[in-house]
mmCIF file of C-alpha atoms in Angstrom:
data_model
loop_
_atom_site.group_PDB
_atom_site.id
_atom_site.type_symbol
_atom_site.label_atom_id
_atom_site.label_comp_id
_atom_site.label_asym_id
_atom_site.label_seq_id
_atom_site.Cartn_x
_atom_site.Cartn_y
_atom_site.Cartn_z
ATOM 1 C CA UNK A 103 0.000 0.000 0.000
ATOM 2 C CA UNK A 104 1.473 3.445 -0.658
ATOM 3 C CA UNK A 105 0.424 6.361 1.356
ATOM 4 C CA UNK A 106 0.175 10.242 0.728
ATOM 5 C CA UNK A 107 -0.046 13.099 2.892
ATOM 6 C CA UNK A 108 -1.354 16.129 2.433
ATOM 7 C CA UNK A 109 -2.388 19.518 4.276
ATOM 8 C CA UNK A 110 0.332 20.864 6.404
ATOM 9 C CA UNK A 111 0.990 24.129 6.641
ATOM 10 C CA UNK A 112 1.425 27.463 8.709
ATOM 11 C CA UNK A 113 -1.104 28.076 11.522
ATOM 12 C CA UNK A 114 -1.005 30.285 14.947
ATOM 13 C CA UNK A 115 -1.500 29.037 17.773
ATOM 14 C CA UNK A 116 -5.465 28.279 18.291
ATOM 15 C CA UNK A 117 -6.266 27.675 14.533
ATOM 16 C CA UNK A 118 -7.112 24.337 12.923
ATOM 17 C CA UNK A 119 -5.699 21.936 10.084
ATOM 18 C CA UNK A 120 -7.357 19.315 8.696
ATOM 19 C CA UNK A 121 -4.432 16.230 7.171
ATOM 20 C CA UNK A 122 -5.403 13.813 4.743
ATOM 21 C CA UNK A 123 -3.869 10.398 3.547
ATOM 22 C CA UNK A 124 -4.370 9.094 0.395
ATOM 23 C CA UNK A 125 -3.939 5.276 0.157
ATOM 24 C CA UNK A 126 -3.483 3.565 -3.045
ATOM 25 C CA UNK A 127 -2.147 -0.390 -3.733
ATOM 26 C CA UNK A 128 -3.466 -3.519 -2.417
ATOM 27 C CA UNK A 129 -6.806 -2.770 -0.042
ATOM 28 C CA UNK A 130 -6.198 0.055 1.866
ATOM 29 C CA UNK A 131 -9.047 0.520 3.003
ATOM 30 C CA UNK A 132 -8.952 -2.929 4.744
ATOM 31 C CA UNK A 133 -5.731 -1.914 7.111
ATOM 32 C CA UNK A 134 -6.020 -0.192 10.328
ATOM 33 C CA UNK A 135 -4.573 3.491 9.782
ATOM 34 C CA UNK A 136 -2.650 5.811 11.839
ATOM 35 C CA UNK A 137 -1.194 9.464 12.333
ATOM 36 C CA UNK A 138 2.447 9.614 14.341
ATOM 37 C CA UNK A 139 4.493 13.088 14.144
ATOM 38 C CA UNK A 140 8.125 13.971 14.685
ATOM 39 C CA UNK A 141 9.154 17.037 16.023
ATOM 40 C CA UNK A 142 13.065 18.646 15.110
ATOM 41 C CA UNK A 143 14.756 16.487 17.680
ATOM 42 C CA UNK A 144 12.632 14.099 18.907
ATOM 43 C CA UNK A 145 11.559 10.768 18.174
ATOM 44 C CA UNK A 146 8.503 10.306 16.485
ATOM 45 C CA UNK A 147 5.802 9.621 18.407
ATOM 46 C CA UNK A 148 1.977 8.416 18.382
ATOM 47 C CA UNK A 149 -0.364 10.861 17.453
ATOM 48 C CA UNK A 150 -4.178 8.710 16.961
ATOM 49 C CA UNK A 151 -5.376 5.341 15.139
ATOM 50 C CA UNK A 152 -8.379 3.909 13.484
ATOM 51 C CA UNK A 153 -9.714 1.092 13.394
ATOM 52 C CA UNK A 154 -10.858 -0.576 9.467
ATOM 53 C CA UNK A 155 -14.765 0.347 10.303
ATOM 54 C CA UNK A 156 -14.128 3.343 12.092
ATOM 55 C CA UNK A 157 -15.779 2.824 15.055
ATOM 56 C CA UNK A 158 -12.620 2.687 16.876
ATOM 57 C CA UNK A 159 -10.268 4.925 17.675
ATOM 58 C CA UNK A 160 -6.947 5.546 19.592
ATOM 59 C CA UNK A 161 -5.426 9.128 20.598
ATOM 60 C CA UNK A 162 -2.370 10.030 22.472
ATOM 61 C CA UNK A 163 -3.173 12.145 25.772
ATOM 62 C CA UNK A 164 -1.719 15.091 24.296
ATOM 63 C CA UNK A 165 -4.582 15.567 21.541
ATOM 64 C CA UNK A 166 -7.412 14.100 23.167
ATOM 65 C CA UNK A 167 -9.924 16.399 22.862
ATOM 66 C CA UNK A 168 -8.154 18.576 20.013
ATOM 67 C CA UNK A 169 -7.564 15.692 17.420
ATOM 68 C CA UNK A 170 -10.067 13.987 15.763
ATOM 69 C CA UNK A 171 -9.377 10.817 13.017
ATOM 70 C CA UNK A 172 -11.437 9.844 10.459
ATOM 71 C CA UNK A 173 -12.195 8.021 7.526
ATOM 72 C CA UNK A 174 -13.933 7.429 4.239
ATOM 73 C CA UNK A 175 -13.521 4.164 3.073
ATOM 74 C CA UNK A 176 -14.940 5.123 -0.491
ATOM 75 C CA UNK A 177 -12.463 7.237 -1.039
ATOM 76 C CA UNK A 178 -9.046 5.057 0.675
ATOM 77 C CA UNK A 179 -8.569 8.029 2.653
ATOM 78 C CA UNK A 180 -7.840 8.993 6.509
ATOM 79 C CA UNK A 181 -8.550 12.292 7.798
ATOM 80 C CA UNK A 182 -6.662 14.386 10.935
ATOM 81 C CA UNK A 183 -9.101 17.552 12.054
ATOM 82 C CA UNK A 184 -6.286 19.446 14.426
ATOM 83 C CA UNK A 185 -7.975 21.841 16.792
ATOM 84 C CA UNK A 186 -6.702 24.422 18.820
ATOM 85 C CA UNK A 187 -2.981 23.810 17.537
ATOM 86 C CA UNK A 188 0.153 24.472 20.236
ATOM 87 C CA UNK A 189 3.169 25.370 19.162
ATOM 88 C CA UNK A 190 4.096 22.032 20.583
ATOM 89 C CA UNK A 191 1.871 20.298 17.810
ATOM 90 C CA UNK A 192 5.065 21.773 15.171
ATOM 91 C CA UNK A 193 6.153 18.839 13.588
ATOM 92 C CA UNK A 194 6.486 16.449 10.709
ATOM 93 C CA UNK A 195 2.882 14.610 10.656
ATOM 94 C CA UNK A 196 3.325 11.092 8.998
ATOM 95 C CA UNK A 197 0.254 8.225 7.933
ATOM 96 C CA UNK A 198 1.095 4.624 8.372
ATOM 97 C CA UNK A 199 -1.236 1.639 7.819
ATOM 98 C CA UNK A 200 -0.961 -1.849 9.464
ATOM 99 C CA UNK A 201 -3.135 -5.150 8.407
ATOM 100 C CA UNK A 202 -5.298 -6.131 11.754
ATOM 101 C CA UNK A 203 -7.267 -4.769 14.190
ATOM 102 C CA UNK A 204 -6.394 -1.553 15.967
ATOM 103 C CA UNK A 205 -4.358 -2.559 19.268
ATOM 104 C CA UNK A 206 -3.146 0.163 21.019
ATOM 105 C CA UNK A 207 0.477 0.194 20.995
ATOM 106 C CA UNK A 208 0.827 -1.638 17.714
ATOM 107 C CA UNK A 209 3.058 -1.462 14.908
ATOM 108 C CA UNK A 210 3.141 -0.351 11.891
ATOM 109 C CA UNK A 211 5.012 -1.338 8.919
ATOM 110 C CA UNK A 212 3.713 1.031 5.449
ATOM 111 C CA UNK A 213 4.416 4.720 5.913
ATOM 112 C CA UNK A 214 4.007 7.991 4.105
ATOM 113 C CA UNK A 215 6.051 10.462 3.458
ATOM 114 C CA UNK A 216 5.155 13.407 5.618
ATOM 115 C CA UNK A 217 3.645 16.800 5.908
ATOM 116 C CA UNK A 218 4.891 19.584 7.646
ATOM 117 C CA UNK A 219 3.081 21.568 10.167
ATOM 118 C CA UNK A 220 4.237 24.308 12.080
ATOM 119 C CA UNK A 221 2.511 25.905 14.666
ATOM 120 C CA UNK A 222 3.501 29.836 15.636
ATOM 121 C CA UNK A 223 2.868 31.651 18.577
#
């Protein structure tokens, strides 16, 4: 499966960006899908998850409540609605898609090449 994202940008602090990834290859819209970021410096790290249907979904504390993922199927694509953006959200924003159900704390092994957002004060 090959994965595109899209959507970055600039934003201040308290404005919203909406990512998308594109799949394309064998079934992607039969793999669980995910959003990690990487900020200048630091490892990446989990951002949220969705399950195949979904109905389920994972977020890391930091965005609960500011991140929503989503999906349409019919189109192969996941969706990342950022809200109220920190300049601690700056970072490279990455899609990856794993066959299985979403486990939290699971890996992934197809990945995107990311988008950058970045976050001003």
């Amino acid at each position: 499966v090959q994965l595109q994202a899209s959507g970055g940008g600039l934003v201040q602090a308290g404005g919203s960006l909406k990512l998308s990834c594109a799949a394309s290859g064998r079934a992607p819209s039969s793999r669980t899908m995910a959003w990690f970021r990487q900020a200048p410096g630091k490892d990446r790290e989990f951002v949220a998850s969705i399950s195949v249907s979904g109905l389920n979904t994972d977020y890391a504390d930091s965005v609960k409540g500011r991140f929503t993922i989503s999906r349409d199927n019919s189109k192969s694509t996941t969706y990342l609605q950022m809200n109220e953006l920190q300049p601690g959200d700056t970072a490279v924003y990455y899609c990856a898609a794993q066959t299985g159900p979403l486990v939290p704390g699971m890996k992934f092994d197809h990945w995107g090449r990311g988008t950058q957002v970045t976050v001003s004060s």
